[in-house]
């Protein structure tokens, strides 16, 4: 496995002939990231993982400075997952000066996480576009936990004609049901127990969507599915376990709220803070 910045990447890339898969990360790697690398390994001849904490996607009051950077442990995880090149550029190499020209994430980037974190998705798409240009991959694998990010990268790949296959990997969960996230490190054991209301809410929604409730006779309607999740979250909010940022059932293609008669692919999106830690999760649904 090689590790390097832009020059080393370019030299390595020029020597490679096979299909290259890219897994973009900000480090603090966990088994969810390793699952992305394993998928890239299965689909491509060579795997590049980028480790770069991108300041452009952090707001002023966010955790850019304290974001975990366990670089040595991250390299071990990449090695374990069979990565060929770890692209770990220095900050000054990626942004010699504050970029004037950026990717704009548009309407889909201004809602949900984008509303709570103005500018976040412009920052994400700008760095992802730079990574696509630098690594020049044939395919890229993103986790579906950050579903709004995935939808926006998909849109950018189409709108800006990146000739890259985009693969989404379903949310990887710990045994207790919590979606894996680098930010889970910030949770104390009691925060973590309180955060489990989020996967429980998604389970309740899934049950109603399947029509698995005692009195249910078929699949639940969009409003019923959303209400089932909201009931679990509202209880948690009343107990003071978490602060809800949003919970919404949206059309997968547009991230617009599902109407009562919606038919097609939908996403139930949840975001909350638990003990000051910002968590997101989602459930894909078919109506
Ligand atoms: O999902 C992440 O870790 C980041 O948003 C990404 C895609 C690596 C861009 O910095």
PDB file of C-alpha atoms and ligand atoms in Angstrom:
ATOM      1  CA  UNK A   1       0.000   0.000   0.000  1.00  0.00           C
ATOM      2  CA  UNK A   2       1.316   3.455  -0.902  1.00  0.00           C
ATOM      3  CA  UNK A   3       0.472   6.652   0.956  1.00  0.00           C
ATOM      4  CA  UNK A   4       0.958  10.166  -0.358  1.00  0.00           C
ATOM      5  CA  UNK A   5      -0.242  13.551  -1.457  1.00  0.00           C
ATOM      6  CA  UNK A   6      -1.013  14.971  -4.891  1.00  0.00           C
ATOM      7  CA  UNK A   7       2.371  14.395  -6.529  1.00  0.00           C
ATOM      8  CA  UNK A   8       2.674  10.803  -5.302  1.00  0.00           C
ATOM      9  CA  UNK A   9      -0.923  10.107  -6.372  1.00  0.00           C
ATOM     10  CA  UNK A  10      -0.304  11.437  -9.874  1.00  0.00           C
ATOM     11  CA  UNK A  11       2.870   9.366 -10.230  1.00  0.00           C
ATOM     12  CA  UNK A  12       1.092   6.230  -8.926  1.00  0.00           C
ATOM     13  CA  UNK A  13      -1.987   6.832 -11.099  1.00  0.00           C
ATOM     14  CA  UNK A  14       0.137   7.211 -14.249  1.00  0.00           C
ATOM     15  CA  UNK A  15       1.579   3.713 -13.638  1.00  0.00           C
ATOM     16  CA  UNK A  16      -1.823   1.956 -13.231  1.00  0.00           C
ATOM     17  CA  UNK A  17      -3.742   0.272 -16.014  1.00  0.00           C
ATOM     18  CA  UNK A  18      -6.720  -1.411 -14.297  1.00  0.00           C
ATOM     19  CA  UNK A  19     -10.081  -0.069 -13.108  1.00  0.00           C
ATOM     20  CA  UNK A  20      -9.663   2.252 -10.151  1.00  0.00           C
ATOM     21  CA  UNK A  21     -12.227   2.542  -7.365  1.00  0.00           C
ATOM     22  CA  UNK A  22     -12.254   5.576  -5.040  1.00  0.00           C
ATOM     23  CA  UNK A  23     -13.553   5.645  -1.465  1.00  0.00           C
ATOM     24  CA  UNK A  24     -13.535   9.271  -0.247  1.00  0.00           C
ATOM     25  CA  UNK A  25     -13.308   9.654   3.551  1.00  0.00           C
ATOM     26  CA  UNK A  26     -12.350  12.150   6.215  1.00  0.00           C
ATOM     27  CA  UNK A  27     -10.565   9.431   8.204  1.00  0.00           C
ATOM     28  CA  UNK A  28     -11.517   8.256  11.716  1.00  0.00           C
ATOM     29  CA  UNK A  29     -12.231   5.041   9.880  1.00  0.00           C
ATOM     30  CA  UNK A  30     -14.558   2.363  11.244  1.00  0.00           C
ATOM     31  CA  UNK A  31     -15.914  -0.874   9.860  1.00  0.00           C
ATOM     32  CA  UNK A  32     -18.541   1.069   7.895  1.00  0.00           C
ATOM     33  CA  UNK A  33     -15.709   2.654   5.882  1.00  0.00           C
ATOM     34  CA  UNK A  34     -14.004  -0.712   5.545  1.00  0.00           C
ATOM     35  CA  UNK A  35     -17.230  -2.083   4.049  1.00  0.00           C
ATOM     36  CA  UNK A  36     -17.001   0.684   1.390  1.00  0.00           C
ATOM     37  CA  UNK A  37     -13.391  -0.300   0.665  1.00  0.00           C
ATOM     38  CA  UNK A  38     -14.289  -3.996   0.460  1.00  0.00           C
ATOM     39  CA  UNK A  39     -17.021  -3.153  -2.042  1.00  0.00           C
ATOM     40  CA  UNK A  40     -14.605  -1.043  -4.101  1.00  0.00           C
ATOM     41  CA  UNK A  41     -12.109  -3.928  -3.948  1.00  0.00           C
ATOM     42  CA  UNK A  42     -14.778  -6.287  -5.346  1.00  0.00           C
ATOM     43  CA  UNK A  43     -15.685  -3.932  -8.210  1.00  0.00           C
ATOM     44  CA  UNK A  44     -12.283  -2.525  -9.242  1.00  0.00           C
ATOM     45  CA  UNK A  45      -8.714  -3.717  -9.800  1.00  0.00           C
ATOM     46  CA  UNK A  46      -7.227  -1.010  -7.602  1.00  0.00           C
ATOM     47  CA  UNK A  47      -8.613   0.904  -4.648  1.00  0.00           C
ATOM     48  CA  UNK A  48      -7.766   4.450  -3.614  1.00  0.00           C
ATOM     49  CA  UNK A  49      -9.020   5.746  -0.268  1.00  0.00           C
ATOM     50  CA  UNK A  50      -8.729   9.453   0.367  1.00  0.00           C
ATOM     51  CA  UNK A  51      -8.294  10.717   3.917  1.00  0.00           C
ATOM     52  CA  UNK A  52      -8.824  14.445   4.095  1.00  0.00           C
ATOM     53  CA  UNK A  53     -10.726  16.488   6.669  1.00  0.00           C
ATOM     54  CA  UNK A  54     -12.261  19.068   4.374  1.00  0.00           C
ATOM     55  CA  UNK A  55     -12.598  22.480   6.059  1.00  0.00           C
ATOM     56  CA  UNK A  56     -14.972  23.707   3.352  1.00  0.00           C
ATOM     57  CA  UNK A  57     -17.788  21.495   4.620  1.00  0.00           C
ATOM     58  CA  UNK A  58     -17.593  22.589   8.289  1.00  0.00           C
ATOM     59  CA  UNK A  59     -19.489  25.604   9.580  1.00  0.00           C
ATOM     60  CA  UNK A  60     -17.775  28.187  11.820  1.00  0.00           C
ATOM     61  CA  UNK A  61     -19.085  26.607  15.031  1.00  0.00           C
ATOM     62  CA  UNK A  62     -18.571  23.037  13.924  1.00  0.00           C
ATOM     63  CA  UNK A  63     -15.965  20.458  14.888  1.00  0.00           C
ATOM     64  CA  UNK A  64     -13.292  20.921  12.161  1.00  0.00           C
ATOM     65  CA  UNK A  65     -10.514  21.421  14.707  1.00  0.00           C
ATOM     66  CA  UNK A  66     -11.521  18.642  17.082  1.00  0.00           C
ATOM     67  CA  UNK A  67     -12.608  16.233  14.312  1.00  0.00           C
ATOM     68  CA  UNK A  68     -10.785  12.940  15.146  1.00  0.00           C
ATOM     69  CA  UNK A  69      -7.613  12.310  13.101  1.00  0.00           C
ATOM     70  CA  UNK A  70      -6.213   8.913  14.173  1.00  0.00           C
ATOM     71  CA  UNK A  71      -3.999   8.657  11.080  1.00  0.00           C
ATOM     72  CA  UNK A  72      -1.854   5.624  12.061  1.00  0.00           C
ATOM     73  CA  UNK A  73      -4.916   3.560  13.002  1.00  0.00           C
ATOM     74  CA  UNK A  74      -6.629   4.670   9.778  1.00  0.00           C
ATOM     75  CA  UNK A  75      -3.689   3.420   7.694  1.00  0.00           C
ATOM     76  CA  UNK A  76      -3.900   0.029   9.414  1.00  0.00           C
ATOM     77  CA  UNK A  77      -7.602  -0.183   8.571  1.00  0.00           C
ATOM     78  CA  UNK A  78      -6.893   0.691   4.927  1.00  0.00           C
ATOM     79  CA  UNK A  79      -4.175  -1.958   4.777  1.00  0.00           C
ATOM     80  CA  UNK A  80      -6.560  -4.537   6.296  1.00  0.00           C
ATOM     81  CA  UNK A  81      -9.203  -3.669   3.692  1.00  0.00           C
ATOM     82  CA  UNK A  82      -6.743  -4.157   0.812  1.00  0.00           C
ATOM     83  CA  UNK A  83      -6.422  -0.512  -0.258  1.00  0.00           C
ATOM     84  CA  UNK A  84      -3.685   0.133  -2.840  1.00  0.00           C
ATOM     85  CA  UNK A  85      -3.185   3.874  -2.394  1.00  0.00           C
ATOM     86  CA  UNK A  86      -4.119   6.143   0.497  1.00  0.00           C
ATOM     87  CA  UNK A  87      -4.433   9.688  -0.789  1.00  0.00           C
ATOM     88  CA  UNK A  88      -3.789  11.910   2.229  1.00  0.00           C
ATOM     89  CA  UNK A  89      -3.056  15.411   0.945  1.00  0.00           C
ATOM     90  CA  UNK A  90      -2.006  18.243   3.241  1.00  0.00           C
ATOM     91  CA  UNK A  91      -4.479  21.066   3.735  1.00  0.00           C
ATOM     92  CA  UNK A  92      -2.251  23.575   1.908  1.00  0.00           C
ATOM     93  CA  UNK A  93      -1.921  21.194  -1.015  1.00  0.00           C
ATOM     94  CA  UNK A  94      -5.679  20.874  -1.509  1.00  0.00           C
ATOM     95  CA  UNK A  95      -6.364  24.543  -0.833  1.00  0.00           C
ATOM     96  CA  UNK A  96      -3.255  26.683  -1.395  1.00  0.00           C
ATOM     97  CA  UNK A  97      -5.683  29.596  -0.969  1.00  0.00           C
ATOM     98  CA  UNK A  98      -9.398  29.761  -0.195  1.00  0.00           C
ATOM     99  CA  UNK A  99     -11.077  28.555  -3.410  1.00  0.00           C
ATOM    100  CA  UNK A 100     -12.993  31.246  -5.307  1.00  0.00           C
ATOM    101  CA  UNK A 101     -14.645  28.763  -7.649  1.00  0.00           C
ATOM    102  CA  UNK A 102     -16.823  26.138  -5.970  1.00  0.00           C
ATOM    103  CA  UNK A 103     -19.543  23.665  -6.816  1.00  0.00           C
ATOM    104  CA  UNK A 104     -23.013  24.931  -5.850  1.00  0.00           C
ATOM    105  CA  UNK A 105     -25.321  22.251  -4.492  1.00  0.00           C
ATOM    106  CA  UNK A 106     -28.573  24.009  -5.459  1.00  0.00           C
ATOM    107  CA  UNK A 107     -32.032  23.407  -4.023  1.00  0.00           C
ATOM    108  CA  UNK A 108     -31.358  19.818  -2.928  1.00  0.00           C
ATOM    109  CA  UNK A 109     -28.370  21.073  -0.968  1.00  0.00           C
ATOM    110  CA  UNK A 110     -30.328  23.767   0.872  1.00  0.00           C
ATOM    111  CA  UNK A 111     -32.768  21.506   2.731  1.00  0.00           C
ATOM    112  CA  UNK A 112     -32.365  19.161   5.732  1.00  0.00           C
ATOM    113  CA  UNK A 113     -28.632  18.909   6.533  1.00  0.00           C
ATOM    114  CA  UNK A 114     -28.076  21.842   4.177  1.00  0.00           C
ATOM    115  CA  UNK A 115     -30.560  24.005   6.073  1.00  0.00           C
ATOM    116  CA  UNK A 116     -29.013  23.075   9.415  1.00  0.00           C
ATOM    117  CA  UNK A 117     -25.482  23.505   8.003  1.00  0.00           C
ATOM    118  CA  UNK A 118     -25.450  26.326   5.399  1.00  0.00           C
ATOM    119  CA  UNK A 119     -22.711  25.835   2.801  1.00  0.00           C
ATOM    120  CA  UNK A 120     -22.012  22.265   3.925  1.00  0.00           C
ATOM    121  CA  UNK A 121     -22.944  20.559   0.667  1.00  0.00           C
ATOM    122  CA  UNK A 122     -21.200  23.158  -1.501  1.00  0.00           C
ATOM    123  CA  UNK A 123     -18.081  22.256   0.488  1.00  0.00           C
ATOM    124  CA  UNK A 124     -18.689  18.518   0.115  1.00  0.00           C
ATOM    125  CA  UNK A 125     -19.323  18.693  -3.636  1.00  0.00           C
ATOM    126  CA  UNK A 126     -16.329  20.976  -4.195  1.00  0.00           C
ATOM    127  CA  UNK A 127     -13.925  18.571  -2.503  1.00  0.00           C
ATOM    128  CA  UNK A 128     -15.527  15.510  -4.117  1.00  0.00           C
ATOM    129  CA  UNK A 129     -15.164  17.142  -7.550  1.00  0.00           C
ATOM    130  CA  UNK A 130     -11.488  17.814  -6.755  1.00  0.00           C
ATOM    131  CA  UNK A 131     -11.010  14.202  -5.629  1.00  0.00           C
ATOM    132  CA  UNK A 132     -12.679  12.935  -8.825  1.00  0.00           C
ATOM    133  CA  UNK A 133     -10.342  15.111 -10.898  1.00  0.00           C
ATOM    134  CA  UNK A 134      -7.213  14.139  -8.982  1.00  0.00           C
ATOM    135  CA  UNK A 135      -7.848  10.390  -8.629  1.00  0.00           C
ATOM    136  CA  UNK A 136      -9.661   9.960 -11.960  1.00  0.00           C
ATOM    137  CA  UNK A 137     -11.487   6.834 -10.752  1.00  0.00           C
ATOM    138  CA  UNK A 138     -13.674   4.508 -12.828  1.00  0.00           C
ATOM    139  CA  UNK A 139     -16.014   4.012  -9.902  1.00  0.00           C
ATOM    140  CA  UNK A 140     -16.609   5.427  -6.470  1.00  0.00           C
ATOM    141  CA  UNK A 141     -18.348   4.004  -3.415  1.00  0.00           C
ATOM    142  CA  UNK A 142     -20.294   6.159  -0.941  1.00  0.00           C
ATOM    143  CA  UNK A 143     -22.223   5.126   2.166  1.00  0.00           C
ATOM    144  CA  UNK A 144     -25.978   5.606   2.096  1.00  0.00           C
ATOM    145  CA  UNK A 145     -26.016   6.791   5.726  1.00  0.00           C
ATOM    146  CA  UNK A 146     -25.201  10.241   4.377  1.00  0.00           C
ATOM    147  CA  UNK A 147     -28.077   9.878   1.966  1.00  0.00           C
ATOM    148  CA  UNK A 148     -28.466  13.546   1.077  1.00  0.00           C
ATOM    149  CA  UNK A 149     -24.762  13.645   0.261  1.00  0.00           C
ATOM    150  CA  UNK A 150     -25.201  10.556  -1.923  1.00  0.00           C
ATOM    151  CA  UNK A 151     -28.185  12.103  -3.772  1.00  0.00           C
ATOM    152  CA  UNK A 152     -26.196  15.300  -4.380  1.00  0.00           C
ATOM    153  CA  UNK A 153     -23.062  13.476  -5.579  1.00  0.00           C
ATOM    154  CA  UNK A 154     -25.291  11.480  -7.953  1.00  0.00           C
ATOM    155  CA  UNK A 155     -26.762  14.737  -9.218  1.00  0.00           C
ATOM    156  CA  UNK A 156     -23.296  16.293  -9.639  1.00  0.00           C
ATOM    157  CA  UNK A 157     -21.999  13.237 -11.520  1.00  0.00           C
ATOM    158  CA  UNK A 158     -24.912  13.685 -13.946  1.00  0.00           C
ATOM    159  CA  UNK A 159     -24.929  17.486 -14.140  1.00  0.00           C
ATOM    160  CA  UNK A 160     -21.153  17.832 -14.567  1.00  0.00           C
ATOM    161  CA  UNK A 161     -20.704  14.700 -16.733  1.00  0.00           C
ATOM    162  CA  UNK A 162     -18.224  12.856 -14.555  1.00  0.00           C
ATOM    163  CA  UNK A 163     -17.695   9.509 -16.270  1.00  0.00           C
ATOM    164  CA  UNK A 164     -17.672   7.633 -12.961  1.00  0.00           C
ATOM    165  CA  UNK A 165     -19.894   4.797 -11.752  1.00  0.00           C
ATOM    166  CA  UNK A 166     -21.421   5.748  -8.403  1.00  0.00           C
ATOM    167  CA  UNK A 167     -22.173   2.888  -6.003  1.00  0.00           C
ATOM    168  CA  UNK A 168     -24.172   3.388  -2.781  1.00  0.00           C
ATOM    169  CA  UNK A 169     -23.647   0.992   0.096  1.00  0.00           C
ATOM    170  CA  UNK A 170     -26.545   0.485   2.567  1.00  0.00           C
ATOM    171  CA  UNK A 171     -26.154   1.863   6.092  1.00  0.00           C
ATOM    172  CA  UNK A 172     -23.840  -0.290   8.224  1.00  0.00           C
ATOM    173  CA  UNK A 173     -25.116  -0.612  11.805  1.00  0.00           C
ATOM    174  CA  UNK A 174     -23.549  -1.646  15.085  1.00  0.00           C
ATOM    175  CA  UNK A 175     -25.125  -4.590  16.932  1.00  0.00           C
ATOM    176  CA  UNK A 176     -27.358  -2.198  18.948  1.00  0.00           C
ATOM    177  CA  UNK A 177     -28.789  -0.744  15.715  1.00  0.00           C
ATOM    178  CA  UNK A 178     -27.009   2.636  15.726  1.00  0.00           C
ATOM    179  CA  UNK A 179     -25.724   3.617  12.281  1.00  0.00           C
ATOM    180  CA  UNK A 180     -21.923   3.627  12.250  1.00  0.00           C
ATOM    181  CA  UNK A 181     -20.455   7.122  12.180  1.00  0.00           C
ATOM    182  CA  UNK A 182     -17.111   8.665  13.093  1.00  0.00           C
ATOM    183  CA  UNK A 183     -19.068  11.045  15.339  1.00  0.00           C
ATOM    184  CA  UNK A 184     -20.319   8.104  17.477  1.00  0.00           C
ATOM    185  CA  UNK A 185     -16.937   8.437  19.212  1.00  0.00           C
ATOM    186  CA  UNK A 186     -18.253  11.588  20.867  1.00  0.00           C
ATOM    187  CA  UNK A 187     -21.162   9.710  22.522  1.00  0.00           C
ATOM    188  CA  UNK A 188     -20.869   8.711  26.175  1.00  0.00           C
ATOM    189  CA  UNK A 189     -22.423   5.285  27.025  1.00  0.00           C
ATOM    190  CA  UNK A 190     -25.590   7.018  28.247  1.00  0.00           C
ATOM    191  CA  UNK A 191     -25.744   9.279  25.135  1.00  0.00           C
ATOM    192  CA  UNK A 192     -25.426   6.162  23.062  1.00  0.00           C
ATOM    193  CA  UNK A 193     -28.328   4.444  24.852  1.00  0.00           C
ATOM    194  CA  UNK A 194     -30.453   7.581  24.258  1.00  0.00           C
ATOM    195  CA  UNK A 195     -29.449   7.739  20.588  1.00  0.00           C
ATOM    196  CA  UNK A 196     -31.017   4.323  20.019  1.00  0.00           C
ATOM    197  CA  UNK A 197     -34.408   6.045  19.756  1.00  0.00           C
ATOM    198  CA  UNK A 198     -33.327   6.900  16.190  1.00  0.00           C
ATOM    199  CA  UNK A 199     -32.985   3.322  14.856  1.00  0.00           C
ATOM    200  CA  UNK A 200     -36.055   2.367  16.916  1.00  0.00           C
ATOM    201  CA  UNK A 201     -38.059   5.073  15.127  1.00  0.00           C
ATOM    202  CA  UNK A 202     -36.908   3.749  11.754  1.00  0.00           C
ATOM    203  CA  UNK A 203     -37.838   0.189  12.781  1.00  0.00           C
ATOM    204  CA  UNK A 204     -41.314   1.359  13.803  1.00  0.00           C
ATOM    205  CA  UNK A 205     -41.725   3.054  10.415  1.00  0.00           C
ATOM    206  CA  UNK A 206     -40.491  -0.040   8.566  1.00  0.00           C
ATOM    207  CA  UNK A 207     -43.014  -2.167  10.424  1.00  0.00           C
ATOM    208  CA  UNK A 208     -45.906   0.091   9.426  1.00  0.00           C
ATOM    209  CA  UNK A 209     -44.622   0.283   5.842  1.00  0.00           C
ATOM    210  CA  UNK A 210     -44.630  -3.520   5.667  1.00  0.00           C
ATOM    211  CA  UNK A 211     -48.148  -3.612   7.091  1.00  0.00           C
ATOM    212  CA  UNK A 212     -46.826  -5.674   9.993  1.00  0.00           C
ATOM    213  CA  UNK A 213     -48.828  -3.910  12.748  1.00  0.00           C
ATOM    214  CA  UNK A 214     -51.441  -6.050  14.570  1.00  0.00           C
ATOM    215  CA  UNK A 215     -54.413  -4.415  12.847  1.00  0.00           C
ATOM    216  CA  UNK A 216     -52.727  -3.594   9.576  1.00  0.00           C
ATOM    217  CA  UNK A 217     -54.061  -5.164   6.421  1.00  0.00           C
ATOM    218  CA  UNK A 218     -51.508  -3.979   3.866  1.00  0.00           C
ATOM    219  CA  UNK A 219     -48.541  -1.638   3.520  1.00  0.00           C
ATOM    220  CA  UNK A 220     -48.917   1.620   5.444  1.00  0.00           C
ATOM    221  CA  UNK A 221     -49.537   4.947   3.692  1.00  0.00           C
ATOM    222  CA  UNK A 222     -46.789   7.590   3.679  1.00  0.00           C
ATOM    223  CA  UNK A 223     -48.446   9.624   6.464  1.00  0.00           C
ATOM    224  CA  UNK A 224     -48.884   6.546   8.691  1.00  0.00           C
ATOM    225  CA  UNK A 225     -45.274   5.516   8.201  1.00  0.00           C
ATOM    226  CA  UNK A 226     -43.978   8.966   9.101  1.00  0.00           C
ATOM    227  CA  UNK A 227     -46.312   9.148  12.132  1.00  0.00           C
ATOM    228  CA  UNK A 228     -44.998   5.813  13.448  1.00  0.00           C
ATOM    229  CA  UNK A 229     -41.435   7.126  13.453  1.00  0.00           C
ATOM    230  CA  UNK A 230     -42.493  10.492  14.885  1.00  0.00           C
ATOM    231  CA  UNK A 231     -44.262   8.828  17.828  1.00  0.00           C
ATOM    232  CA  UNK A 232     -40.999   7.131  18.903  1.00  0.00           C
ATOM    233  CA  UNK A 233     -38.953  10.318  18.440  1.00  0.00           C
ATOM    234  CA  UNK A 234     -41.522  12.500  20.217  1.00  0.00           C
ATOM    235  CA  UNK A 235     -41.334  10.178  23.249  1.00  0.00           C
ATOM    236  CA  UNK A 236     -37.552  10.479  23.262  1.00  0.00           C
ATOM    237  CA  UNK A 237     -37.773  14.274  22.973  1.00  0.00           C
ATOM    238  CA  UNK A 238     -40.269  14.409  25.876  1.00  0.00           C
ATOM    239  CA  UNK A 239     -37.863  12.350  28.013  1.00  0.00           C
ATOM    240  CA  UNK A 240     -35.098  14.835  27.114  1.00  0.00           C
ATOM    241  CA  UNK A 241     -33.086  12.078  25.414  1.00  0.00           C
ATOM    242  CA  UNK A 242     -32.487  13.970  22.186  1.00  0.00           C
ATOM    243  CA  UNK A 243     -33.228  17.146  20.294  1.00  0.00           C
ATOM    244  CA  UNK A 244     -34.897  16.571  16.962  1.00  0.00           C
ATOM    245  CA  UNK A 245     -33.571  18.586  14.013  1.00  0.00           C
ATOM    246  CA  UNK A 246     -35.833  17.046  11.379  1.00  0.00           C
ATOM    247  CA  UNK A 247     -37.822  13.943  10.578  1.00  0.00           C
ATOM    248  CA  UNK A 248     -39.316  13.778   7.119  1.00  0.00           C
ATOM    249  CA  UNK A 249     -40.523  11.294   4.537  1.00  0.00           C
ATOM    250  CA  UNK A 250     -39.318  12.476   1.125  1.00  0.00           C
ATOM    251  CA  UNK A 251     -39.253  11.391  -2.487  1.00  0.00           C
ATOM    252  CA  UNK A 252     -35.909   9.753  -3.177  1.00  0.00           C
ATOM    253  CA  UNK A 253     -35.373  11.527  -6.511  1.00  0.00           C
ATOM    254  CA  UNK A 254     -35.993  15.099  -5.337  1.00  0.00           C
ATOM    255  CA  UNK A 255     -35.897  15.096  -1.506  1.00  0.00           C
ATOM    256  CA  UNK A 256     -39.299  16.840  -1.615  1.00  0.00           C
ATOM    257  CA  UNK A 257     -41.847  15.691   1.019  1.00  0.00           C
ATOM    258  CA  UNK A 258     -44.022  12.736  -0.101  1.00  0.00           C
ATOM    259  CA  UNK A 259     -47.675  13.618  -0.659  1.00  0.00           C
ATOM    260  CA  UNK A 260     -50.364  11.361   0.889  1.00  0.00           C
ATOM    261  CA  UNK A 261     -50.817   9.380  -2.357  1.00  0.00           C
ATOM    262  CA  UNK A 262     -47.129   9.129  -3.225  1.00  0.00           C
ATOM    263  CA  UNK A 263     -46.071   5.936  -5.018  1.00  0.00           C
ATOM    264  CA  UNK A 264     -42.412   5.149  -5.691  1.00  0.00           C
ATOM    265  CA  UNK A 265     -39.078   5.264  -3.883  1.00  0.00           C
ATOM    266  CA  UNK A 266     -38.958   7.307  -0.707  1.00  0.00           C
ATOM    267  CA  UNK A 267     -36.582   8.034   2.134  1.00  0.00           C
ATOM    268  CA  UNK A 268     -37.397   8.586   5.767  1.00  0.00           C
ATOM    269  CA  UNK A 269     -34.789  11.078   6.993  1.00  0.00           C
ATOM    270  CA  UNK A 270     -33.960  11.705  10.655  1.00  0.00           C
ATOM    271  CA  UNK A 271     -31.470  14.053  12.227  1.00  0.00           C
ATOM    272  CA  UNK A 272     -31.082  14.762  15.930  1.00  0.00           C
ATOM    273  CA  UNK A 273     -28.511  15.842  18.463  1.00  0.00           C
ATOM    274  CA  UNK A 274     -27.768  13.648  21.438  1.00  0.00           C
ATOM    275  CA  UNK A 275     -25.590  15.127  24.172  1.00  0.00           C
ATOM    276  CA  UNK A 276     -24.482  17.770  21.654  1.00  0.00           C
ATOM    277  CA  UNK A 277     -23.535  15.199  18.989  1.00  0.00           C
ATOM    278  CA  UNK A 278     -25.212  15.568  15.618  1.00  0.00           C
ATOM    279  CA  UNK A 279     -26.511  12.223  14.304  1.00  0.00           C
ATOM    280  CA  UNK A 280     -28.276  11.360  11.050  1.00  0.00           C
ATOM    281  CA  UNK A 281     -29.952   8.201   9.823  1.00  0.00           C
ATOM    282  CA  UNK A 282     -32.425   7.167   7.143  1.00  0.00           C
ATOM    283  CA  UNK A 283     -34.576   4.359   5.861  1.00  0.00           C
ATOM    284  CA  UNK A 284     -35.299   3.673   2.173  1.00  0.00           C
ATOM    285  CA  UNK A 285     -38.945   2.744   1.518  1.00  0.00           C
ATOM    286  CA  UNK A 286     -41.073   1.742  -1.462  1.00  0.00           C
ATOM    287  CA  UNK A 287     -44.732   2.796  -1.685  1.00  0.00           C
TER     288      UNK A 287
HETATM  289  O1  LIG B   1     -18.684  11.572   3.773  1.00  0.00           O
HETATM  290  C1  LIG B   1     -17.576  12.092   4.037  1.00  0.00           C
HETATM  291  O2  LIG B   1     -16.792  11.546   4.810  1.00  0.00           O
HETATM  292  C2  LIG B   1     -17.205  13.428   3.404  1.00  0.00           C
HETATM  293  O3  LIG B   1     -18.314  14.261   3.280  1.00  0.00           O
HETATM  294  C3  LIG B   1     -16.495  13.265   2.053  1.00  0.00           C
HETATM  295  C4  LIG B   1     -17.389  12.641   1.014  1.00  0.00           C
HETATM  296  C5  LIG B   1     -15.236  12.426   2.237  1.00  0.00           C
HETATM  297  C6  LIG B   1     -16.073  14.644   1.525  1.00  0.00           C
HETATM  298  O4  LIG B   1     -15.214  15.288   2.401  1.00  0.00           O
END
